[in-house]
Amino acid sequence: MIPRFDASNFDGITSEMQEAFDCNGVLVLDGLVSAEMCDRLKTRMAEMVDSFDTREHRSVFSSTSEAHAQDLYFLESGHEIRFFMEEEAFDKAGKLTKPLPLALNKVGHAMHDLDDTFSRFARQKAFRLICEGLGQKKPLPLQSMYIFKQPHIGGEVVCHQDATYLRTEPEACLGLWVAIEDATTENGCLWGIPGGHKTGGVREAFRRTPDGDATFTETLEETPFDEDNKVPLEAPMGTVLVFGGKFPHMSSANRSDKSRHAYTLHVIDGAAHYPADNWLRRPDHLPLKGFDA
Ligand code: FE2
């Protein structure tokens, strides 16, 4: 059983929390984010979706546009706020079959630097205390996502480690996963492998090609994930799951009629080296900013 902690009055990582994190690779902090804050993020995201220009998106993702344009839309999203659709939201002819708010898979990846509401949320004291308490010397929020996990069409996410996508040397990435709505086994909550961060290293590296215009995945280690031991990480609204870059996790498709909104913030340690062939690159005009920014 993965222990759960009441974090409604969170004031720092306790020795019990540290022990649970070291042992399981994941920390479950219930009630850390208030229901009002979850609602505020949901409302702000609905406004952003409302003001989104679907024409630009359609030109990038139409069936006649090149895969290259689609790659660039993703590759340049590390310093932008961009909108990604669910695969099952399109019909065979490539037309959206749902209204936009019910067709989105996620929005990412720089809301924490470009939007006031999300920036304030990402830089809250509790998140800084989590990162510092779990050993980061200079926590730097790198990537954020708002994930919709739509009713009926919310896609599966296969077992992976976040350090595949956000690499530092040494490995020093923390993922903060916030339930904006209740996440259950019915609507596609996260699953994880307790202790899986200790059995084997980072399996794959997702890298940019030398010209920077595309990506590829390199296998680093063949050790399979021990998926027979995965457990559900159900999370009521306001719960924060914290996991390190090596923790194997996944989620199944959402076939229920309830959405499962979540917000994720990935924080690296500015004291570690961030290789230039990471997919997420920041241009000079938008450098990474710490919690005091
Ligand atoms: Fe992940």
XYZ file of N, CA, C and O in Angstrom, residues 68 71-72 75 207-216:
56
model
N 6.420 17.538 -40.821
C 7.435 18.469 -40.338
C 6.795 19.652 -39.599
O 7.259 20.050 -38.534
N 5.678 18.486 -36.311
C 6.822 18.344 -35.401
C 7.209 19.701 -34.816
O 7.460 19.820 -33.628
N 7.263 20.707 -35.686
C 7.677 22.033 -35.215
C 6.665 22.614 -34.234
O 7.040 23.288 -33.277
N 7.709 20.940 -31.155
C 9.064 21.270 -30.702
C 9.189 22.704 -30.197
O 10.032 23.005 -29.365
N 15.432 12.456 -27.770
C 16.410 13.504 -28.102
C 16.038 14.246 -29.372
O 15.358 13.690 -30.236
N 16.574 15.455 -29.479
C 16.483 16.174 -30.753
C 17.584 15.670 -31.676
O 18.697 15.349 -31.215
N 17.294 15.650 -32.970
C 18.335 15.360 -33.952
C 19.338 16.519 -33.954
O 19.007 17.619 -33.523
N 20.551 16.288 -34.469
C 21.563 17.356 -34.443
C 21.093 18.656 -35.106
O 21.450 19.746 -34.642
N 20.271 18.575 -36.163
C 19.799 19.832 -36.777
C 18.676 20.474 -35.952
O 18.248 21.591 -36.235
N 18.180 19.756 -34.949
C 17.201 20.326 -34.025
C 15.768 20.303 -34.512
O 14.862 20.683 -33.784
N 15.529 19.816 -35.744
C 14.189 19.916 -36.336
C 13.312 18.693 -36.132
O 12.169 18.661 -36.561
N 13.860 17.657 -35.546
C 13.078 16.433 -35.348
C 13.563 15.758 -34.069
O 14.497 16.247 -33.425
N 12.918 14.667 -33.722
C 13.300 13.960 -32.497
C 13.444 12.469 -32.788
O 12.940 11.971 -33.798
N 14.122 11.789 -31.918
C 14.192 10.330 -31.990
C 14.322 9.796 -30.574
O 14.682 10.541 -29.657
